[in-house]
Coordinates of C-alpha atoms in Angstrom, one line a residue:
M19 CA 47.0 30.6 -10.1
A20 CA 45.7 28.2 -12.7
F21 CA 48.1 26.3 -15.0
D22 CA 48.3 22.9 -16.9
V23 CA 50.2 20.0 -15.9
V24 CA 51.0 17.3 -18.3
Y25 CA 53.0 14.1 -17.3
I26 CA 55.3 12.6 -19.9
E27 CA 57.2 9.4 -20.3
P28 CA 58.9 8.1 -23.6
V29 CA 57.7 4.6 -24.6
G30 CA 61.0 4.2 -26.4
D31 CA 64.3 5.5 -27.5
D32 CA 62.8 6.9 -30.8
A33 CA 59.8 8.5 -29.1
P34 CA 59.2 12.0 -30.5
L35 CA 59.9 15.1 -28.5
P36 CA 57.0 17.1 -27.0
P37 CA 56.7 20.4 -28.8
G38 CA 58.8 23.0 -27.3
L39 CA 61.3 20.7 -25.8
S40 CA 64.9 20.2 -26.9
H41 CA 65.3 17.0 -25.2
W42 CA 63.4 14.6 -23.1
P43 CA 63.5 15.6 -19.4
D44 CA 65.3 13.3 -16.8
P45 CA 63.1 11.3 -14.5
G46 CA 61.9 13.6 -11.7
E47 CA 62.3 16.8 -13.7
A48 CA 59.9 19.5 -14.7
V49 CA 59.9 21.9 -17.7
L50 CA 57.8 25.0 -17.3
S51 CA 56.6 27.7 -19.8
P52 CA 58.1 31.2 -19.3
A53 CA 54.9 32.8 -18.3
L54 CA 54.4 30.3 -15.3
L55 CA 58.1 30.6 -14.3
K56 CA 57.6 34.3 -14.2
A57 CA 54.1 34.4 -12.4
G58 CA 55.2 31.6 -9.8
G59 CA 58.7 32.5 -9.3
S60 CA 58.1 33.8 -5.8
D61 CA 56.0 30.9 -4.8
G62 CA 58.7 28.4 -5.9
V63 CA 56.6 26.8 -8.7
S64 CA 59.8 25.6 -10.4
R65 CA 60.5 23.0 -7.5
Q66 CA 56.8 22.0 -7.1
F67 CA 56.9 19.1 -9.5
G68 CA 60.6 17.9 -9.0
R69 CA 64.0 19.3 -10.4
F70 CA 63.7 22.3 -12.7
G71 CA 64.6 21.1 -16.1
G72 CA 64.3 24.1 -18.4
V73 CA 61.9 26.3 -20.1
I74 CA 59.4 25.5 -23.0
G75 CA 59.9 27.0 -26.2
P76 CA 57.4 29.1 -28.2
A77 CA 56.4 25.9 -30.4
G78 CA 55.0 24.1 -27.4
L79 CA 52.6 26.9 -26.3
E80 CA 49.1 28.0 -27.7
A81 CA 50.2 31.5 -26.6
P82 CA 53.1 33.4 -25.1
A83 CA 51.2 34.0 -21.8
E84 CA 50.0 30.2 -21.4
R85 CA 51.0 28.7 -18.0
F86 CA 52.0 25.1 -18.6
V87 CA 54.4 22.4 -17.4
Y88 CA 55.8 19.2 -18.6
V89 CA 56.6 16.6 -15.7
R90 CA 58.6 13.6 -16.2
P91 CA 57.8 11.4 -13.0
S92 CA 60.5 9.7 -11.2
A93 CA 60.9 5.9 -11.3
K94 CA 59.3 5.7 -7.8
M95 CA 56.2 7.6 -8.8
L96 CA 55.8 6.5 -12.4
D97 CA 52.4 4.7 -12.9
R98 CA 51.9 4.0 -16.5
S99 CA 48.2 2.7 -15.8
K100 CA 47.3 6.5 -15.2
M101 CA 48.7 7.6 -18.4
F102 CA 47.6 7.6 -22.2
E103 CA 50.0 6.0 -24.6
I104 CA 50.2 8.4 -27.7
S105 CA 52.2 8.2 -31.1
G106 CA 53.0 11.9 -31.4
F107 CA 52.0 15.6 -30.6
G108 CA 49.7 17.7 -32.6
A109 CA 47.2 20.7 -32.2
E110 CA 44.3 18.5 -33.2
A111 CA 45.1 15.7 -30.6
S112 CA 45.4 18.2 -27.7
A113 CA 42.6 20.9 -28.6
G114 CA 40.1 21.1 -25.8
F115 CA 41.9 18.5 -23.8
V116 CA 44.7 20.6 -22.3
G117 CA 46.4 24.1 -22.8
E118 CA 45.3 27.8 -22.5
S119 CA 42.0 27.5 -24.4
I120 CA 40.4 25.3 -21.7
H121 CA 40.8 28.3 -19.3
N122 CA 38.9 30.7 -21.6
F123 CA 35.3 30.7 -23.0
G124 CA 34.9 29.6 -26.4
A125 CA 34.8 31.9 -29.7
Q126 CA 30.9 31.8 -29.6
K127 CA 30.6 33.6 -26.4
F128 CA 33.8 35.7 -26.8
Y129 CA 31.9 37.0 -30.0
A130 CA 28.7 37.4 -28.3
G131 CA 30.4 39.9 -25.8
Y132 CA 32.4 41.6 -28.4
A133 CA 29.2 42.3 -30.3
G134 CA 27.5 43.8 -27.4
L135 CA 30.2 45.6 -25.9
I136 CA 32.4 47.1 -28.8
L137 CA 30.4 46.6 -32.2
L138 CA 27.3 48.2 -30.8
P139 CA 29.0 51.4 -29.9
A140 CA 30.9 51.4 -33.2
A141 CA 27.7 50.9 -35.1
L142 CA 26.2 54.1 -33.1
L143 CA 29.4 56.1 -33.9
V144 CA 28.8 55.4 -37.7
V145 CA 25.1 56.4 -37.6
I146 CA 26.0 59.5 -35.6
A147 CA 28.8 60.5 -37.8
A148 CA 26.8 59.9 -41.0
R149 CA 24.1 62.4 -39.7
V150 CA 26.1 65.0 -38.2
G151 CA 25.0 68.4 -39.4
A152 CA 21.9 66.5 -40.7
A153 CA 19.9 69.6 -41.1
A154 CA 22.2 71.5 -43.7
R155 CA 23.0 68.2 -45.4
D156 CA 19.3 67.5 -45.8
R157 CA 18.8 71.1 -47.0
R158 CA 21.6 70.6 -49.6
T159 CA 20.0 67.4 -50.9
A160 CA 16.7 69.0 -51.5
L161 CA 18.3 71.8 -53.1
L162 CA 20.2 69.5 -55.6
G163 CA 17.1 67.9 -56.4
A164 CA 15.2 71.1 -57.0
L165 CA 18.2 72.1 -59.4
G166 CA 17.7 69.0 -61.3
A167 CA 20.5 66.9 -60.0
G168 CA 19.9 63.0 -60.5
R169 CA 20.5 60.3 -58.1
R170 CA 24.1 59.9 -59.4
V171 CA 25.0 63.4 -58.6
R172 CA 23.7 63.4 -55.1
L173 CA 25.5 59.9 -54.6
A174 CA 28.6 61.5 -55.6
F175 CA 28.3 64.6 -53.3
T176 CA 27.7 61.9 -50.4
L177 CA 30.5 59.7 -51.2
G178 CA 32.9 62.7 -51.7
E179 CA 32.1 64.2 -48.4
A180 CA 32.6 60.8 -46.6
A181 CA 35.4 59.3 -48.6
L182 CA 38.2 61.3 -46.7
P183 CA 37.2 60.8 -43.2
V184 CA 36.4 57.0 -43.8
A185 CA 39.7 56.8 -45.6
L186 CA 41.7 58.4 -42.9
G187 CA 40.0 56.1 -40.3
A188 CA 40.8 53.0 -42.3
G189 CA 44.4 54.1 -42.5
I190 CA 44.9 54.6 -38.7
A191 CA 43.2 51.2 -38.4
A192 CA 45.5 49.5 -40.7
L193 CA 48.4 51.0 -38.8
G194 CA 47.1 49.7 -35.5
A195 CA 46.2 46.3 -36.9
S196 CA 49.7 45.9 -38.4
V197 CA 51.4 46.1 -34.8
P198 CA 50.4 42.4 -33.8
L199 CA 51.7 41.2 -37.2
V200 CA 55.2 42.1 -36.3
L201 CA 54.9 42.1 -32.5
D202 CA 53.6 39.9 -29.7
S203 CA 51.0 42.2 -28.4
S204 CA 50.2 42.5 -24.7
Y205 CA 46.3 43.2 -23.7
P206 CA 45.9 45.3 -20.5
L207 CA 43.8 44.1 -17.7
V208 CA 43.5 40.3 -19.1
E209 CA 47.1 39.3 -18.9
F210 CA 46.8 37.9 -22.5
I211 CA 49.5 38.1 -25.1
L212 CA 48.6 37.8 -28.9
S213 CA 51.4 35.9 -30.6
K214 CA 52.5 37.4 -33.8
E215 CA 52.3 34.0 -35.5
D216 CA 48.5 33.7 -34.8
A217 CA 48.0 37.1 -35.9
R218 CA 49.8 36.5 -39.1
D219 CA 47.6 33.1 -39.7
A220 CA 44.6 35.5 -39.4
W221 CA 45.7 38.1 -42.3
P222 CA 42.8 37.1 -44.8
E223 CA 40.4 37.8 -42.2
L224 CA 42.3 41.0 -41.1
L225 CA 42.4 42.3 -44.9
L226 CA 38.7 41.4 -45.3
C227 CA 38.0 43.7 -42.5
L228 CA 40.3 46.5 -43.6
T229 CA 38.7 46.5 -47.0
G230 CA 34.9 45.5 -46.0
V231 CA 34.3 47.8 -43.1
P232 CA 35.2 51.3 -45.0
I233 CA 33.0 50.0 -48.1
A234 CA 30.1 49.1 -45.4
V235 CA 30.6 52.6 -43.9
L236 CA 30.4 54.4 -47.1
F237 CA 27.4 52.1 -47.9
L238 CA 25.9 53.1 -44.7
A239 CA 26.5 56.7 -45.2
I240 CA 24.6 56.6 -48.4
V241 CA 21.7 54.8 -46.9
L242 CA 21.4 57.1 -44.0
Q243 CA 21.1 60.3 -46.1
P244 CA 17.5 61.2 -47.0
G245 CA 16.2 61.0 -50.7
H246 CA 15.1 63.4 -52.9
R247 CA 11.3 64.4 -52.3
R248 CA 9.1 64.4 -55.1
S249 CA 7.7 67.7 -54.4
G250 CA 11.1 69.1 -55.3
G251 CA 10.8 71.8 -52.5
T252 CA 13.7 72.8 -50.6
R253 CA 11.7 73.6 -47.3
P254 CA 12.8 71.2 -44.4
T255 CA 9.9 69.2 -43.2
S256 CA 9.3 67.1 -40.3
V257 CA 11.0 63.6 -40.3
S258 CA 8.9 62.1 -37.4
G259 CA 7.1 59.9 -39.6
R260 CA 10.2 58.3 -41.4
R261 CA 11.2 54.7 -40.3
A262 CA 8.2 54.7 -38.0
W263 CA 8.6 50.8 -37.7
I264 CA 11.9 51.1 -35.5
P265 CA 9.9 51.8 -32.2
W266 CA 7.8 48.9 -32.9
V267 CA 10.8 46.5 -32.8
F268 CA 11.7 47.4 -29.3
P269 CA 8.9 45.6 -27.3
L270 CA 9.1 42.5 -29.4
A271 CA 13.1 42.3 -28.9
L272 CA 12.6 43.0 -25.2
L273 CA 10.3 40.2 -24.8
V274 CA 12.2 37.8 -26.8
T275 CA 15.4 38.9 -24.9
V276 CA 14.0 38.4 -21.4
R277 CA 11.8 35.3 -22.1
G278 CA 13.1 33.8 -25.4
A279 CA 16.3 32.7 -23.7
E280 CA 14.3 30.5 -21.3
I281 CA 13.1 28.3 -24.1
V282 CA 16.1 28.1 -26.7
P283 CA 18.7 25.2 -26.2
L284 CA 21.3 25.9 -23.7
G285 CA 24.1 26.4 -26.3
F286 CA 22.2 29.2 -27.9
R287 CA 21.1 31.1 -24.7
I288 CA 24.2 33.4 -24.5
P289 CA 24.1 34.4 -28.3
V290 CA 20.3 34.9 -28.3
Y291 CA 20.6 37.1 -25.3
A292 CA 23.4 39.1 -26.5
T293 CA 21.6 39.7 -29.9
G294 CA 18.3 40.7 -28.1
C295 CA 20.4 43.2 -25.8
I296 CA 22.0 44.7 -28.9
V297 CA 18.4 45.2 -30.6
V298 CA 16.8 46.4 -27.6
L299 CA 19.4 48.9 -26.8
A300 CA 19.7 50.1 -30.6
T301 CA 15.8 50.5 -30.7
L302 CA 15.3 52.2 -27.3
P303 CA 16.5 55.7 -28.7
A304 CA 14.0 55.7 -31.2
V305 CA 11.3 54.9 -28.8
I306 CA 12.2 57.7 -26.7
G307 CA 12.4 60.0 -29.7
A308 CA 9.1 58.9 -30.9
G309 CA 7.8 59.5 -27.4
V310 CA 9.1 63.0 -27.1
G311 CA 7.9 63.7 -30.6
R312 CA 4.3 62.9 -29.4
L313 CA 4.7 65.0 -26.5
G314 CA 5.8 68.0 -28.6
P315 CA 2.6 69.3 -29.8
L316 CA 1.1 68.8 -26.2
M317 CA 3.9 70.9 -24.6
A318 CA 3.3 73.5 -27.2
S319 CA -0.3 73.7 -26.5
I320 CA 0.2 74.1 -22.8
G321 CA 3.0 76.6 -23.4
R322 CA 0.7 78.9 -25.4
R323 CA -2.3 78.5 -22.8
V324 CA 0.0 79.5 -19.8
G325 CA 2.1 82.0 -21.8
A326 CA 5.4 79.8 -21.2
S327 CA 7.5 80.8 -24.2
G328 CA 10.2 78.3 -23.5
L329 CA 7.8 75.5 -23.3
L330 CA 6.0 76.7 -26.3
V331 CA 9.3 76.7 -28.5
S332 CA 10.6 73.5 -27.0
G333 CA 7.2 71.7 -27.9
R334 CA 7.3 73.1 -31.7
R335 CA 10.9 72.1 -31.9
L336 CA 10.5 68.6 -30.4
G337 CA 7.3 67.9 -32.4
V338 CA 9.3 68.0 -35.7
G339 CA 12.6 66.5 -34.4
S340 CA 12.1 63.0 -33.1
R341 CA 15.1 61.7 -35.0
S342 CA 17.4 64.4 -33.7
V343 CA 16.2 63.5 -30.1
S344 CA 17.0 59.8 -30.8
R345 CA 20.5 60.6 -32.0
L346 CA 21.1 62.9 -28.8
V347 CA 20.0 60.1 -26.3
A348 CA 21.3 57.3 -28.2
S349 CA 24.9 57.4 -26.6
M350 CA 23.2 58.0 -23.2
V351 CA 21.1 54.8 -23.5
I352 CA 23.7 52.5 -24.8
A353 CA 26.3 53.7 -22.2
I354 CA 23.8 53.1 -19.5
G355 CA 23.1 49.5 -21.2
L356 CA 26.9 48.6 -21.4
A357 CA 27.4 49.9 -17.7
A358 CA 24.6 47.7 -16.6
Q359 CA 25.7 44.6 -18.5
T360 CA 29.3 45.0 -17.3
Q361 CA 27.9 45.2 -13.8
L362 CA 25.6 42.2 -14.5
W363 CA 28.3 39.8 -16.0
T364 CA 31.0 40.7 -13.5
G365 CA 28.5 40.0 -10.6
V366 CA 27.3 36.7 -12.1
F367 CA 30.8 35.5 -12.5
G368 CA 31.8 36.7 -9.2
E369 CA 29.0 34.6 -7.6
F370 CA 30.6 31.6 -8.7
T371 CA 33.9 32.4 -7.0
Q372 CA 32.6 34.1 -4.1
S373 CA 32.5 31.1 -1.8
A374 CA 36.0 30.1 -2.6
M375 CA 37.3 33.6 -2.1
E376 CA 35.5 33.9 1.2
T377 CA 36.9 30.6 2.4
Q378 CA 40.4 31.7 1.1
E379 CA 40.0 34.9 3.2
R380 CA 39.0 33.0 6.4
V381 CA 41.5 30.2 6.4
G382 CA 44.2 30.9 3.6
T383 CA 46.6 28.0 3.4
T384 CA 46.2 26.9 7.1
V385 CA 44.1 24.1 5.5
L386 CA 45.4 22.1 2.3
R387 CA 43.7 19.6 0.5
V388 CA 45.7 16.8 -1.1
T389 CA 44.7 14.4 -3.9
P390 CA 44.6 11.6 -4.6
Y391 CA 44.4 9.5 -1.4
A392 CA 47.3 7.0 -2.0
V393 CA 47.7 3.4 -0.7
G394 CA 49.1 2.9 3.1
D395 CA 52.9 2.7 2.2
R396 CA 52.8 6.0 0.1
V397 CA 50.7 7.6 2.7
R398 CA 53.2 7.0 5.5
D399 CA 56.0 8.0 3.5
F400 CA 54.3 11.3 2.8
E401 CA 53.6 11.9 6.6
S402 CA 57.1 11.1 7.4
E403 CA 58.4 14.0 4.9
L404 CA 56.0 16.6 6.1
P405 CA 57.3 19.4 8.4
S406 CA 56.6 19.6 11.8
V407 CA 54.1 22.4 11.6
A408 CA 51.9 20.4 9.0
L409 CA 49.5 17.9 10.5
P410 CA 47.5 15.4 8.4
L411 CA 44.0 14.5 8.5
G412 CA 41.9 11.9 6.7
V413 CA 38.3 12.6 5.7
R414 CA 36.1 9.7 4.8
Q415 CA 32.6 10.3 3.5
T416 CA 30.0 7.4 3.2
G417 CA 26.5 8.4 2.5
D418 CA 25.2 10.7 5.1
R419 CA 28.3 10.0 7.5
V420 CA 31.5 11.8 7.5
E421 CA 34.4 10.7 9.6
I422 CA 37.6 12.7 10.5
V423 CA 40.6 10.5 11.4
G424 CA 44.1 11.5 12.6
D425 CA 46.3 11.8 15.5
C426 CA 45.6 13.6 18.6
A427 CA 47.7 16.5 17.6
A428 CA 45.9 17.0 14.6
L429 CA 42.4 16.4 15.9
R430 CA 42.9 18.9 18.8
E431 CA 44.4 21.4 16.4
I432 CA 41.0 21.9 14.9
G433 CA 39.1 21.6 18.2
L434 CA 38.2 17.9 17.7
P435 CA 38.1 15.3 20.6
C436 CA 40.7 12.5 20.5
S437 CA 39.2 9.2 21.2
K438 CA 39.3 5.6 19.6
T439 CA 35.8 5.5 19.2
A440 CA 33.9 7.8 17.0
A441 CA 32.6 10.8 18.5
R442 CA 29.8 13.0 17.2
I443 CA 30.8 16.5 16.3
S444 CA 28.7 19.5 15.0
A445 CA 29.5 22.3 12.4
A446 CA 28.2 24.7 14.7
G447 CA 30.8 27.1 16.7
G448 CA 34.2 25.7 17.1
D449 CA 37.4 26.7 15.0
V450 CA 36.9 28.3 11.8
R451 CA 38.9 25.7 10.0
L452 CA 36.9 23.0 11.3
R453 CA 33.5 24.7 10.1
E454 CA 35.1 25.0 6.6
I455 CA 36.0 21.7 6.5
L456 CA 32.6 20.3 7.5
S457 CA 30.7 22.7 5.2
R458 CA 32.3 21.3 2.3
T459 CA 31.2 17.8 3.4
G460 CA 27.4 18.6 4.1
V461 CA 27.4 18.3 8.0
A462 CA 25.9 21.6 8.2
Q463 CA 23.1 20.4 5.9
G464 CA 22.2 17.3 8.1
V465 CA 25.1 14.9 7.2
K466 CA 26.4 13.3 10.4
G467 CA 30.0 14.1 11.5
Y468 CA 32.3 12.1 13.5
A469 CA 36.0 12.1 14.8
R470 CA 38.2 9.6 16.1
R471 CA 41.9 8.9 16.5
G472 CA 43.5 6.5 13.8
A473 CA 46.3 6.1 11.4
L474 CA 45.9 7.6 8.0
S475 CA 47.6 4.8 6.1
H476 CA 44.7 2.4 7.4
I477 CA 41.5 4.1 6.6
G478 CA 42.4 4.0 2.8
A479 CA 42.4 0.2 3.0
S480 CA 38.7 -0.1 3.8
K481 CA 36.3 -0.2 1.0
G482 CA 33.5 2.4 0.2
G483 CA 33.2 6.1 0.6
S484 CA 35.2 9.0 -0.7
L485 CA 38.5 9.9 0.8
T486 CA 40.2 13.3 1.2
L487 CA 43.6 13.9 2.6
L488 CA 43.9 17.4 4.5
I489 CA 46.9 19.0 5.8
V490 CA 46.4 21.5 8.9
G491 CA 48.7 24.2 9.9
K492 CA 50.1 24.0 13.4
G493 CA 49.1 27.1 15.4
R494 CA 47.2 28.4 12.5
K495 CA 50.5 28.7 10.5
Q496 CA 50.0 29.4 6.8
L497 CA 51.5 26.4 4.9
S498 CA 53.8 26.4 1.7
V499 CA 51.6 24.9 -1.0
P500 CA 54.8 24.4 -3.2
E501 CA 56.7 22.8 -0.4
I502 CA 53.9 20.4 0.4
Q503 CA 53.3 19.8 -3.5
G504 CA 57.0 18.9 -3.8
I505 CA 56.6 16.5 -0.9
A506 CA 53.4 15.0 -2.3
G507 CA 55.1 14.5 -5.7
R508 CA 57.9 12.6 -4.3
S509 CA 56.2 10.2 -1.9
L510 CA 52.4 10.1 -2.4
A511 CA 51.4 9.9 -6.1
M512 CA 52.7 10.9 -9.5
K513 CA 49.6 13.1 -10.1
A514 CA 49.6 14.6 -6.7
S515 CA 47.9 18.0 -6.4
V516 CA 47.9 20.3 -3.3
R517 CA 45.5 23.0 -3.0
P518 CA 44.1 25.3 -0.4
L519 CA 40.8 24.5 0.9
G520 CA 39.4 27.7 -0.6
D521 CA 40.7 27.0 -4.1
L522 CA 40.3 29.6 -6.9
S523 CA 42.0 27.6 -9.5
D524 CA 38.9 26.1 -10.8
T525 CA 37.5 29.4 -11.3
G526 CA 40.1 30.7 -13.5
K527 CA 37.8 30.6 -16.5
L528 CA 35.3 32.8 -14.8
V529 CA 38.0 35.2 -13.5
T530 CA 39.4 35.6 -17.0
A531 CA 35.8 36.2 -18.5
T532 CA 35.4 38.9 -16.0
K533 CA 38.6 40.5 -17.0
W534 CA 37.8 40.4 -20.8
V535 CA 34.1 41.9 -20.0
R536 CA 35.8 44.6 -18.1
L537 CA 38.4 45.3 -21.0
M538 CA 35.8 45.3 -23.7
S539 CA 33.5 47.5 -22.0
L540 CA 36.2 49.8 -21.1
V541 CA 36.6 50.0 -25.0
G542 CA 32.9 50.4 -25.7
V543 CA 32.5 53.1 -23.2
G544 CA 35.6 55.0 -24.8
V545 CA 33.6 54.8 -28.2
I546 CA 30.6 55.8 -26.5
G547 CA 32.3 59.1 -25.2
L548 CA 33.4 59.8 -28.7
V549 CA 29.9 59.4 -29.9
A550 CA 28.4 61.4 -27.2
G551 CA 31.0 64.3 -27.9
I552 CA 30.2 64.3 -31.7
S553 CA 26.6 64.1 -31.2
A554 CA 26.2 66.7 -28.5
M555 CA 28.6 69.0 -30.2
A556 CA 26.4 68.8 -33.6
E557 CA 23.3 69.1 -31.8
F558 CA 24.2 72.1 -29.8
L559 CA 25.5 74.0 -33.0
R560 CA 22.1 73.3 -34.5
F561 CA 20.5 74.1 -31.3
G562 CA 22.4 77.3 -30.9
R563 CA 21.6 78.5 -34.6
E564 CA 17.9 77.8 -34.2
L565 CA 17.7 79.8 -31.0
A566 CA 19.8 82.8 -31.7
P567 CA 17.1 84.7 -33.7
L568 CA 15.1 84.6 -30.4
S569 CA 17.4 86.8 -28.6
V570 CA 16.2 89.7 -31.0
L571 CA 12.6 88.7 -30.7
T572 CA 12.6 88.4 -26.8
G573 CA 15.3 90.7 -25.6
S574 CA 16.3 88.1 -23.0
R575 CA 18.5 85.3 -22.8
R576 CA 16.6 83.4 -20.1
I577 CA 14.4 81.6 -22.8
F578 CA 17.4 79.7 -23.5
R579 CA 17.7 78.1 -20.4
S580 CA 14.2 77.2 -20.4
V581 CA 14.2 75.7 -23.9
A582 CA 17.4 73.9 -23.1
M583 CA 15.7 72.4 -20.0
W584 CA 12.8 71.1 -22.0
S585 CA 14.5 70.3 -25.3
L586 CA 17.7 68.9 -23.8
F587 CA 17.3 68.1 -20.1
M588 CA 13.8 66.4 -20.4
P589 CA 14.7 63.9 -23.2
A590 CA 18.1 63.0 -21.4
V591 CA 16.2 62.3 -18.2
L592 CA 13.6 60.1 -20.1
A593 CA 16.7 58.3 -21.5
A594 CA 18.4 57.9 -18.0
V595 CA 15.2 56.6 -16.4
F596 CA 14.2 54.1 -19.2
G597 CA 17.7 53.2 -20.0
V598 CA 18.1 52.0 -16.4
L599 CA 14.8 50.4 -16.1
V600 CA 15.3 48.4 -19.4
S601 CA 18.7 47.4 -18.3
W602 CA 17.4 46.1 -14.9
W603 CA 14.8 44.2 -16.7
L604 CA 17.3 42.8 -19.3
A605 CA 19.2 41.3 -16.2
T606 CA 16.4 39.1 -15.1
P607 CA 17.2 36.0 -17.4
L608 CA 20.7 35.8 -15.9
T609 CA 20.3 36.4 -12.3
S610 CA 18.3 35.2 -9.5
T611 CA 20.1 37.0 -6.7
S612 CA 21.0 40.6 -6.0
V613 CA 23.3 41.2 -8.7
A614 CA 21.1 43.6 -10.5
T615 CA 18.6 45.5 -8.2
P616 CA 17.4 49.0 -8.1
A617 CA 19.9 49.7 -5.1
S618 CA 22.7 48.3 -7.1
M619 CA 21.9 50.1 -10.2
A620 CA 21.6 53.6 -8.1
P621 CA 25.2 54.7 -9.2
I622 CA 24.5 54.2 -12.7
T623 CA 21.0 56.2 -12.5
I624 CA 22.8 59.0 -10.5
G625 CA 25.5 59.1 -13.1
A626 CA 23.1 59.3 -16.1
L627 CA 20.9 62.0 -14.3
V628 CA 24.2 64.2 -13.7
C629 CA 25.0 63.7 -17.3
A630 CA 21.4 64.8 -18.4
L631 CA 22.0 68.2 -16.3
G632 CA 25.3 68.6 -18.0
L633 CA 24.0 68.1 -21.4
A634 CA 21.3 70.8 -20.7
L635 CA 23.6 73.5 -19.2
W636 CA 26.1 72.7 -22.1
G637 CA 23.4 73.2 -24.7
A638 CA 22.1 76.5 -22.8
H639 CA 25.8 77.9 -23.0
A640 CA 26.0 77.0 -26.7
A641 CA 22.8 78.9 -27.3
V642 CA 23.8 81.8 -25.4
R643 CA 27.1 82.0 -27.4
A644 CA 25.5 81.6 -30.7
A645 CA 22.8 84.3 -29.8
G646 CA 25.8 86.8 -29.0
M647 CA 27.3 86.1 -32.5
W648 CA 24.2 86.0 -34.5
T649 CA 23.6 88.5 -37.3
P650 CA 20.6 88.5 -39.9
S651 CA 21.8 87.0 -43.1
A652 CA 19.9 86.0 -46.2
D653 CA 19.4 82.2 -46.5

């Protein structure tokens, strides 16, 4: 559990109070944030840094869930040389130095993830919603033009059609956005609480979003509608040639995303990569649609030659409907991309914490690391207060030499010889605790290791090298970190820190980032599910209406299954295959290990193929139902 500790001492009677405190703590007291007190109550965190002196108020916290503690050292432990003298407290002075913000990625990286995992699915939802029922709407636009309706009339029809659903959506969004303004809002998975005061400070941006987004959606609804054709005819025509430039953006975006991140400055790599992924995933459906459109005439030609009516009809249909194919597969492509990116980022973040987690699993708290290594008298006081099950060891590292010093009981506990002269030791075999200790000193990589009997208070007196104080549990006993922390704070040093050998507190930012990625990807996948449902429903209604007359011409419904396999299953399979391949390639700039491999992406591939099969079966069923209800009518 990661949290911040700030040591405070007033420089005079008129010293201003730290924010969130009603009075100065007495020497040897600690004041904790409510979240830290709640999270670490069972671990005795309230006693780690001295006597419990109360709770920090909201004014002293960056967020309600912040884990923070003020400690006023006792007169014995106070060391002003280790402290900064300040004249007051304020947000500008502490920003980036202490507080919850240092345990989270900056806004730039957060917005990059938000754009890729949430805004891209939302933008796809807008596009799909604007083009639901595209065929009938396109015919209406052409008919209005043939009847002499001008641009303003067609614009009014489009605005009138889109205004009600957009207004309804904006109203629901406004209700949801108003909740954080009146209540502290808790976010699932990430253990984050948004303060209502912080939300109120952002009301101008919130108001801008609530007004600007509906206007932007209405504008896109107009832009995404086809214009009036000069011919004035009402006959539907192929749209395969429109916006033909979009597929050509795909290879350029893919190249820039994979290779461009290597040449830009380090601070811009994440934004460049995120932007590139968005463009790649947004243009890939158009590439698949264009490719299927090119295959359509060839499929029709083959179907005519071999007498396969399903292949013939599908080829004719796909040859003039590349954009409908793009809309059909867009949700699948982006869902695959989101799933792959989530797997990639959680794997990348996990790599950095894996070593500490493995050490934690192997040794737990049977070995603790204590810092700093104090002067001799302090070390003797610390040793005298330790419980009988806690055995101290000192580790000195100088160049390519590591020396472990302690009494015989401590040395033998981890399988080391006990002698006055330094004895050579090896990292191979032996006690697992010794292997973990030596692996962190480089003995396994060629550094020479030695062990000898000696007093811990004396090795700190010699000059040179780095010193580490370790506490080993007797009989592999799991030691209490709060208990040892309390002893160290009373007798060893003012800023004493006790951590397990496999310490996960330094990986808090990565763990937090992983949780945010999972939360945002969950929201994005939810939006994608809505997109897929709307898109598939609209496509299947159109699919069923188009194929319904064939039931009269063929006298059989088997053709529906054949057409569904070629018109729906084949594009969906292409989307699944290319979506996985492109997502795998997009993973190469950020990982040099096995985070993203064909084997690791097998579940995504299988899931996508199952969805493709379900799509085809659903479409065939919709066509059969439409055929059963179809009757000739004048059109």
